[in-house]
Coordinates of C-alpha atoms and ligand atoms in Angstrom, one line a residue:
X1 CA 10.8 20.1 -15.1
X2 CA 8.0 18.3 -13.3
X3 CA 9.1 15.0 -10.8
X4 CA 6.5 12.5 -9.4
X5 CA 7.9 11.1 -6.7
X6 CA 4.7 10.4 -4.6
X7 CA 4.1 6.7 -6.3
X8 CA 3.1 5.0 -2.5
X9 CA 0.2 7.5 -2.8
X10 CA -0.9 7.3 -6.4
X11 CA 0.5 6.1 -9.5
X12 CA 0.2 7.7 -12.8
X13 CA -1.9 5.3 -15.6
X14 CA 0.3 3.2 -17.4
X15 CA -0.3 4.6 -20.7
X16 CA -1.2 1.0 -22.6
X17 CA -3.9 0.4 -19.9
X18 CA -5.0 3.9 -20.7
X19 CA -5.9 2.5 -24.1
X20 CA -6.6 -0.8 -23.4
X21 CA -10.0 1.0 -21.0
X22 CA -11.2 3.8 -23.6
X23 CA -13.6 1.4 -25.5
X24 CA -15.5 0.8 -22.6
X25 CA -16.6 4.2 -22.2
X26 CA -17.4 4.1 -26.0
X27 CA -19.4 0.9 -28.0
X28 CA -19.0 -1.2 -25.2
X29 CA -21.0 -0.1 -22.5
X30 CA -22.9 -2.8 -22.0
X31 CA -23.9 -4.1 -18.4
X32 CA -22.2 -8.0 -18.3
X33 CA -25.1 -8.7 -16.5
X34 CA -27.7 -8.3 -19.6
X35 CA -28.3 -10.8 -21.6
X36 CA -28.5 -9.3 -25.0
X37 CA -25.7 -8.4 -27.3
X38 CA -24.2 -5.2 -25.7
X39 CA -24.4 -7.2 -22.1
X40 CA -21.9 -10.0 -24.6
X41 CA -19.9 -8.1 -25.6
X42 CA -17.9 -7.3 -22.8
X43 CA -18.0 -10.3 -21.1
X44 CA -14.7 -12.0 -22.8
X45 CA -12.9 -8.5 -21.8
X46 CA -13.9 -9.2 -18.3
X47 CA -12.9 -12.5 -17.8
X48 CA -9.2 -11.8 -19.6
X49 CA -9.1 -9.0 -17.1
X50 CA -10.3 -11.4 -13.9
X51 CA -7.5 -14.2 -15.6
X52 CA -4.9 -11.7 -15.7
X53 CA -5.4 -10.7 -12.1
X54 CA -5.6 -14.8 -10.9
X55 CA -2.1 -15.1 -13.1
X56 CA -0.4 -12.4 -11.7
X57 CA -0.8 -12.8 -8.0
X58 CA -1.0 -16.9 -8.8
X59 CA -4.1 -17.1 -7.3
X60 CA -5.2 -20.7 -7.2
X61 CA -8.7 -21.0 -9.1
X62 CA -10.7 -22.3 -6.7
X63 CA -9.9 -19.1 -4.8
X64 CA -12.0 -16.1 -5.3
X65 CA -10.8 -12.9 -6.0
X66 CA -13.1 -10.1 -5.5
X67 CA -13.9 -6.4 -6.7
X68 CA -13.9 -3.7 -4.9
X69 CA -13.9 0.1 -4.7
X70 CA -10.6 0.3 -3.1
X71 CA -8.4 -0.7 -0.9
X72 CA -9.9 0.8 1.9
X73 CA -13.0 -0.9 1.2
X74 CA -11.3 -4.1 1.1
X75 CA -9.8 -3.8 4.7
X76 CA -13.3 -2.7 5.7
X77 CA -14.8 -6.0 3.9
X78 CA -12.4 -8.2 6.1
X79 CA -11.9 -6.9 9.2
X80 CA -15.9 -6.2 9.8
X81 CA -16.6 -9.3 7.7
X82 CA -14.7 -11.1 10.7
X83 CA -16.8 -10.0 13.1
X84 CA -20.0 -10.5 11.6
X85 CA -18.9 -14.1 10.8
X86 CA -17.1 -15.0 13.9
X87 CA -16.9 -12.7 16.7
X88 CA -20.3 -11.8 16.9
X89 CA -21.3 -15.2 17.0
X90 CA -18.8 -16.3 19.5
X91 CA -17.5 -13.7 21.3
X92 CA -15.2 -15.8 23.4
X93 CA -12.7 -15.3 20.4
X94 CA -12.6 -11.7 19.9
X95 CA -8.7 -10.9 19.7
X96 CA -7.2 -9.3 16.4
X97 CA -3.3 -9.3 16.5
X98 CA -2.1 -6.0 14.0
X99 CA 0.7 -3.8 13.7
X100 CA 0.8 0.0 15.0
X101 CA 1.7 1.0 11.5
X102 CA -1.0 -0.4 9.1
X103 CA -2.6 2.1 7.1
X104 CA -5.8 4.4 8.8
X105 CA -8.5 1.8 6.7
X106 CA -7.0 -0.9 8.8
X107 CA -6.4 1.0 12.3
X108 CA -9.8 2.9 11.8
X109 CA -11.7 0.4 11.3
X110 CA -10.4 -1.7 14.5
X111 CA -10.8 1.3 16.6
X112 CA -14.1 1.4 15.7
X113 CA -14.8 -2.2 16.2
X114 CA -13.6 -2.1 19.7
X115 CA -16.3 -0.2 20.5
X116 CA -18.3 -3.0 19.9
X117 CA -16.3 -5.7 21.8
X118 CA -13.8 -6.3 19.5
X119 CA -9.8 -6.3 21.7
X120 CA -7.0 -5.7 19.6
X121 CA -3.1 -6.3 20.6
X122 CA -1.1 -3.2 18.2
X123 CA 2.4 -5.1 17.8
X124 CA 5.4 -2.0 17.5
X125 CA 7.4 -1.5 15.1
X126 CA 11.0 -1.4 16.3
X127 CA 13.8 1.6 15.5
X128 CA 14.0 0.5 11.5
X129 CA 10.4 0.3 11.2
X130 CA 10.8 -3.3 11.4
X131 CA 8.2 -6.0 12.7
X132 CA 9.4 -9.2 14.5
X133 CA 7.9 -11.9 13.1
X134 CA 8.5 -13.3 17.0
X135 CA 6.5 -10.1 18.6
X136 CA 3.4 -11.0 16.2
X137 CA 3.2 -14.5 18.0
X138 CA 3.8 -13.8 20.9
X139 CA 1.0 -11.3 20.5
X140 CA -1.3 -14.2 19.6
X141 CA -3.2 -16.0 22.5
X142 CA -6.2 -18.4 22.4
X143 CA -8.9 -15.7 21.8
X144 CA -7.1 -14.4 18.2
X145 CA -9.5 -14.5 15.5
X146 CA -7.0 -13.2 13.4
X147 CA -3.5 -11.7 12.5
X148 CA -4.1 -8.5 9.8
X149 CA -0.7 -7.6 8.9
X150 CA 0.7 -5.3 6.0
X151 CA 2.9 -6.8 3.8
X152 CA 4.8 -3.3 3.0
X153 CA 4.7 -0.2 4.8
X154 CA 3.9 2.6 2.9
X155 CA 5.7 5.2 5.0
X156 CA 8.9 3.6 4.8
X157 CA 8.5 0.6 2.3
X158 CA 9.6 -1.8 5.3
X159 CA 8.6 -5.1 4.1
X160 CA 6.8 -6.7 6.9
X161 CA 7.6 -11.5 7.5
X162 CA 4.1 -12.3 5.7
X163 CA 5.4 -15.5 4.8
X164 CA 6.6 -16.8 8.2
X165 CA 3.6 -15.0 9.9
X166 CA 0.6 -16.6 7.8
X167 CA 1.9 -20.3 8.2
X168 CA 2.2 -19.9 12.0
X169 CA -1.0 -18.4 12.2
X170 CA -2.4 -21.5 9.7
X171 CA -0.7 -24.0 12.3
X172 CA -2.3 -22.4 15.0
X173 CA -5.7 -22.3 13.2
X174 CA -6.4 -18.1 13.3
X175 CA -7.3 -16.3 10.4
X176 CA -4.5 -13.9 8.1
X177 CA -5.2 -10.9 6.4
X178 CA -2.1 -9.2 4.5
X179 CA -2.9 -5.3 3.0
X180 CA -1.3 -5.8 0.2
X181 CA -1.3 -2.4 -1.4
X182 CA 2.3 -1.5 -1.3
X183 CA 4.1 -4.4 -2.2
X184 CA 2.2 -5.7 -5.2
X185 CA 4.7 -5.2 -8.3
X186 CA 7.5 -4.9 -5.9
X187 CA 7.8 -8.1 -4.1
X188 CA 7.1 -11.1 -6.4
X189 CA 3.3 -12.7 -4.7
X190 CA 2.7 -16.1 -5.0
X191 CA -0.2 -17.0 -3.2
X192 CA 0.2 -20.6 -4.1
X193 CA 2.9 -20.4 -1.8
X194 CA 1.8 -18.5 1.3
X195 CA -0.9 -19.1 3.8
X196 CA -2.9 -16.2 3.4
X197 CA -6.6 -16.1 3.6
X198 CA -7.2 -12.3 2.6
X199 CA -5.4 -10.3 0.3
X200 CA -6.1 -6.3 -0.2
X201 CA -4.9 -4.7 -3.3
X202 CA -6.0 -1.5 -5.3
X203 CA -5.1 -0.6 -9.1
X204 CA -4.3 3.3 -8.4
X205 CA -1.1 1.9 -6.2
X206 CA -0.2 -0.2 -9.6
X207 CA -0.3 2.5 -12.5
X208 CA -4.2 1.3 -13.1
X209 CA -7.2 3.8 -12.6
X210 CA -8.4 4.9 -8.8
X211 CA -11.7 4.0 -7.4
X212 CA -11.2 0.6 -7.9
X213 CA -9.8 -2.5 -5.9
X214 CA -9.8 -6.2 -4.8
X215 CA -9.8 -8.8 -2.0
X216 CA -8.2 -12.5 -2.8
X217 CA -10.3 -14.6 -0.6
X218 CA -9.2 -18.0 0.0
X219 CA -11.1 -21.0 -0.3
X220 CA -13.7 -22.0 2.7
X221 CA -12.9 -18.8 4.4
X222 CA -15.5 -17.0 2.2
X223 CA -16.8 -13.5 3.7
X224 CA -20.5 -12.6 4.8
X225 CA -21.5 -10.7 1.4
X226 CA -19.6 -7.3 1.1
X227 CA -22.9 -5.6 -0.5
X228 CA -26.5 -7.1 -0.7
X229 CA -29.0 -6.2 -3.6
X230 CA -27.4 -8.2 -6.6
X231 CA -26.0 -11.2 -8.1
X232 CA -22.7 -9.8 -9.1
X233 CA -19.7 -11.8 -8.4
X234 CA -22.3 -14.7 -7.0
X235 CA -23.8 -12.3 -5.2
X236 CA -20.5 -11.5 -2.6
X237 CA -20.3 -7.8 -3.9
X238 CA -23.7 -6.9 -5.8
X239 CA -23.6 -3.5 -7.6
X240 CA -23.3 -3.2 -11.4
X241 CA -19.4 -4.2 -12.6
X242 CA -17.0 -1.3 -13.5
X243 CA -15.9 -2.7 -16.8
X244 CA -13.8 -0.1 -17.9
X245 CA -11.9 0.0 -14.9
X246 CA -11.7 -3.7 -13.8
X247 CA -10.2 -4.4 -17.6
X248 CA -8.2 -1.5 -16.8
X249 CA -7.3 -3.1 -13.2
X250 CA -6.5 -6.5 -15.0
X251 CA -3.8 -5.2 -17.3
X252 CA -2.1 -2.8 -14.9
X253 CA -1.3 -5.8 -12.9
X254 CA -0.4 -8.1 -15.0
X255 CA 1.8 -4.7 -16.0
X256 CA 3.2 -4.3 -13.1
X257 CA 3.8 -8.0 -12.2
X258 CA 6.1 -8.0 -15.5
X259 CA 8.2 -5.3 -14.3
X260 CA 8.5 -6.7 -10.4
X261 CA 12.4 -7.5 -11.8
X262 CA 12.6 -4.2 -13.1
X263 CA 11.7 -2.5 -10.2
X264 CA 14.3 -4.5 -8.2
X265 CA 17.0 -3.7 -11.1
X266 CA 16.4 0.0 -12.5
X267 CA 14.2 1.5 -9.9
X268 CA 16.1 0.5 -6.8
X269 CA 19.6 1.5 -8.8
X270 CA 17.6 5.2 -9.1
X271 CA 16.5 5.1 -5.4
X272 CA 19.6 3.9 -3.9
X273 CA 21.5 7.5 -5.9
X274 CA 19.1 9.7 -4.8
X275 CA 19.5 8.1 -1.1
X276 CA 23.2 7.9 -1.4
X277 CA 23.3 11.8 -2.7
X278 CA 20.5 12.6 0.4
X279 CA 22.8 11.1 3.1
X280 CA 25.9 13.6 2.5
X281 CA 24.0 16.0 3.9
X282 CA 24.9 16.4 7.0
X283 CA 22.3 15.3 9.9
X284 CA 19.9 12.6 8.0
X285 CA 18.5 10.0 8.7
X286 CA 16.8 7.2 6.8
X287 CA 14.1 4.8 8.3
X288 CA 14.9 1.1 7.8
X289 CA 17.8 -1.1 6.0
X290 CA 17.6 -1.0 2.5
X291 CA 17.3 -4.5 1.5
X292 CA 14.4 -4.8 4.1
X293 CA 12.1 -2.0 2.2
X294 CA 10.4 -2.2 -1.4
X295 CA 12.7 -0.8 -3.9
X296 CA 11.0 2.7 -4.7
X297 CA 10.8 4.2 -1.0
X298 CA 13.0 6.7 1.2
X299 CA 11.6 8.0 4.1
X300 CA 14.5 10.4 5.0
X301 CA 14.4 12.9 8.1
X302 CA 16.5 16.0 8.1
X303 CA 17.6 17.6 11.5
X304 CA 16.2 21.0 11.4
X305 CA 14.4 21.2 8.4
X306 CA 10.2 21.1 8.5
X307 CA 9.1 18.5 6.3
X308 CA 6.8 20.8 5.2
X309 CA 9.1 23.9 4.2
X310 CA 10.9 21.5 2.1
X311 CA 7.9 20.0 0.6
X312 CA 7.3 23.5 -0.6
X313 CA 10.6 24.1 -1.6
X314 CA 10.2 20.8 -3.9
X315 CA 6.7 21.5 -5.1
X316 CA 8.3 25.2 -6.0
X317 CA 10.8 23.1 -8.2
X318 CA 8.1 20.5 -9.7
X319 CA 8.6 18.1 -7.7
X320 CA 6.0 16.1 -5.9
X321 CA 7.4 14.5 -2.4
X322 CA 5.2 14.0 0.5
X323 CA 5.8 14.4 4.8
X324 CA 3.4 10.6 4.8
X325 CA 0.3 8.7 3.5
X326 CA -1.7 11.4 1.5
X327 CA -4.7 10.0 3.6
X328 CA -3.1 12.0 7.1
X329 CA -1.3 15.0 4.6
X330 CA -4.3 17.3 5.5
X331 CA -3.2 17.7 9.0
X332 CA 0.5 19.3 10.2
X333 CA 0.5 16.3 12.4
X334 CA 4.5 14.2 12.9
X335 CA 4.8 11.4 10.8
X336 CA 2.9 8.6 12.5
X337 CA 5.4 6.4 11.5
X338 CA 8.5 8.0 13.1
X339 CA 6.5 8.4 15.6
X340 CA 5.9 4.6 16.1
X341 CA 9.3 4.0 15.6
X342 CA 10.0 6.5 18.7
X343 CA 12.9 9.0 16.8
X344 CA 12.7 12.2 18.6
X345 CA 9.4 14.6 18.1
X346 CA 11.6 16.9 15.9
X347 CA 12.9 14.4 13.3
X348 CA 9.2 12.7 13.2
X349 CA 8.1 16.7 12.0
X350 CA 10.8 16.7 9.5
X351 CA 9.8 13.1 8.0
X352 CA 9.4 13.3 4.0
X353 CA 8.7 10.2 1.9
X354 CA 10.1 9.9 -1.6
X355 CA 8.6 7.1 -3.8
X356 CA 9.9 6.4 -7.4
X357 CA 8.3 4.4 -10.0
X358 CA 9.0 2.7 -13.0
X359 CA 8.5 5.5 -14.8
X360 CA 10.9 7.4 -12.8
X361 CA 13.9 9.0 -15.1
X362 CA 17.9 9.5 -14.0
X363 CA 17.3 12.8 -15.6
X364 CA 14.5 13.4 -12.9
X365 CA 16.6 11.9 -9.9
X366 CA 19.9 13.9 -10.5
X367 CA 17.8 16.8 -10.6
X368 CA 16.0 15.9 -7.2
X369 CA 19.0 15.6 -5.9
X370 CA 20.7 19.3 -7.0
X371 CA 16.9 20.5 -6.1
X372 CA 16.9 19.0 -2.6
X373 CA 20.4 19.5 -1.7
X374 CA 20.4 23.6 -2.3
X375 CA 16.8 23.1 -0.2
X376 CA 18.7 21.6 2.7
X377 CA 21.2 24.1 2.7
X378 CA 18.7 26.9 2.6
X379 CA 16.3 26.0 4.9
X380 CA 19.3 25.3 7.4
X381 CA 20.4 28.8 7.1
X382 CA 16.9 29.8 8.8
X383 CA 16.0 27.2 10.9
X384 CA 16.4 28.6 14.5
X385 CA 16.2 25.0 15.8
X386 CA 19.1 23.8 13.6
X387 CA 21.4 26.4 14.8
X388 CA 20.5 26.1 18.1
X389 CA 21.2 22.5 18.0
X390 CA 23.8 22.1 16.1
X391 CA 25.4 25.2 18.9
X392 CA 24.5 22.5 22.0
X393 CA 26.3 19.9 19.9
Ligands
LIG401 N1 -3.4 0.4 2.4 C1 -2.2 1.0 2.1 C2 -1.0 0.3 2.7 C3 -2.1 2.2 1.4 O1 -0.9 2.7 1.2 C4 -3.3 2.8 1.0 C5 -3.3 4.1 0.3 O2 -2.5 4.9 0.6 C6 -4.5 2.1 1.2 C7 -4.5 0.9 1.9 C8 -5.8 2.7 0.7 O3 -5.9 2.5 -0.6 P1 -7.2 3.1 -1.5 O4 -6.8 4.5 -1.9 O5 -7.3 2.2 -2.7 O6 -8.4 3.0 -0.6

């Protein structure tokens, strides 16, 4: 049996969208920019894929939303955007307010604007993984340009108080940027109803096809232009349109938006038995209350056992976990998020993330569970450090 249970790294193509793309690498290829037939013919599939994407996060229309490559271009767009706009030209308000736990596009590229005069205030998570909406103002003082906060976590699926956030940083006049990547199809997004300026959001999170994205910019807080060289998208990100993938992008969402009730009903029913079946073993923790995470994540932490051995253990079985964001797997390092939250070094080496979809099976759970249970026990057996432990205890 294979299990995918990796979905806050990638999600596998929803099959209709699948179909819904494949003429657009057939007959229509047309650029929407020409003005003959073949440039015709796939404007109507463009627009339906644009509406579909302004219905399903209720984006008001005198809002823009625009394409990107990803996610991580989208953060990049915003957060240098920023300072092109406004801190370059006034450098007297040069403070970003974000949290320690955003994701490496956000934190990366904030490192690397502070080398260029740029001071940012990293707000903590606290020991669920939590942010106070309290610690984010508080961070705020009267040089913040803006508050760029995650509205999930994808380590833990914490779900982080966009709402009351955004409309104190709209009363106090600052910018708010929400990376939206994890919590789109899992929290219902109104953005009629919020006071976000910038939205980040990328299809490959949302069973749609990878290498493509978006920003939901809000009205008279318009960007410098992302990419120069083009009229595309009235001339805010030139570059010729990936049709296949944007029509693909349009109907994953609007996908996923249907099934936001789902994934609070079936999914979280699935995730909370495989937790529940996790936590009888003996010595494990989980980050974060569950009603205060998106419904598809575990990020569980076993005393004594390598996140890494059982990963392999898993991946020996067919099934795909992960120790954190795919971005950081590469390197042996502790999960950054246990370490943020400050759990001791061992259990931040031992951190594995589970994340379901709706595509997820009870089949596939109950034999996660009987897969990572005999795991447990076996790696226990060997690990030194658990005996050791578990002999001080
Ligand atoms: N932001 C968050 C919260 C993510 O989880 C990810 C992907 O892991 C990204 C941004 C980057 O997304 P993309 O792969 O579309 O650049």
């Amino acid at each position: 049996m294979r299990v995918y249970l990796d979905n806050n790294a990638t999600t596998k193509i929803d099959p209709l969208v699948k179909v819904k793309m494949q003429p657009f690498f057939e007959d229509l290829y047309g650029n929407p920019n020409s003005l003959h037939q073949y440039g015709m013919d796939v404007r109507p599939a463009l627009n339906v894929a644009l509406g579909e994407m302004y219905d399903a996060l209720r984006v008001p229309d005198a809002d823009d939303i625009l394409i990107t490559s990803c996610a991580t271009e989208s953060n990049n767009a915003v957060l240098k955007g920023i300072f092109f706009k406004y801190i370059l030209k006034n450098p007297e308000k040069n403070h970003i307010v974000t949290t320690s736990v955003e994701h490496p596009s956000v934190l990366d590229t904030l490192l690397y604007l502070s080398d260029f005069g740029v001071d940012v205030t990293y707000v903590d998570v606290d020991e669920n993984g939590a942010i106070s909406a309290e610690a984010m103002k508080a961070a705020v003082t009267d040089k913040t340009i803006l508050i760029s906060m995650m509205w999930a976590n994808n380590e833990t699926g914490m779900i982080f108080p966009v709402e009351e956030v955004s409309a104190f940083a709209k009363e106090k006049g600052i910018l708010f940027h929400t990376d939206a990547v994890q919590a789109i199809g899992k929290l219902p997004i109104d953005l009629t109803k919020t006071n976000v300026d910038y939205l980040t959001f990328s299809a490959h999170k949302f069973h749609g096809p990878k290498g493509i994205g978006g920003l939901c910019v809000k009205k008279g807080k318009s960007l410098p232009n992302l990419l120069h060289g083009g009229e595309q998208m009235g001339g805010k990100r030139a570059g010729t349109l990936n049709v296949a993938y944007i029509v693909g992008m349009g109907l994953a969402m609007k996908q996923t938006v249907n099934h936001v009730q789902m994934m609070n009903t079936y999914v979280r029913k699935l995730r909370d038995k495989l937790e529940d079946a996790i936590m009888q073993i003996p010595d494990t923790i989980v980050v974060g209350p569950r009603e205060m995470r998106t419904p598809n994540t575990i990020l569980i932490s076993l005393r004594g056992v390598e996140g890494e051995s059982m990963l392999w253990d898993l991946n020996k079985a067919g099934i795909a976990a992960s120790t954190g964001s795919a971005c950081a797997s590469e390197s042996l390092e502790a999960n950054p998020v246990m370490s943020a939250i400050g759990e001791d070094p061992e259990l931040a080496h031992t951190a594995m993330r589970l994340s379901l979809s709706r595509f997820t099976t009870e089949e596939e759970v109950d034999y996660t569970i009987d897969v990572f249970t005999k795991a447990a026990e076996r790696l226990r057996s060997i690990s030194s450090t658990y005996a050791y432990t578990n002999e001080v205890a």
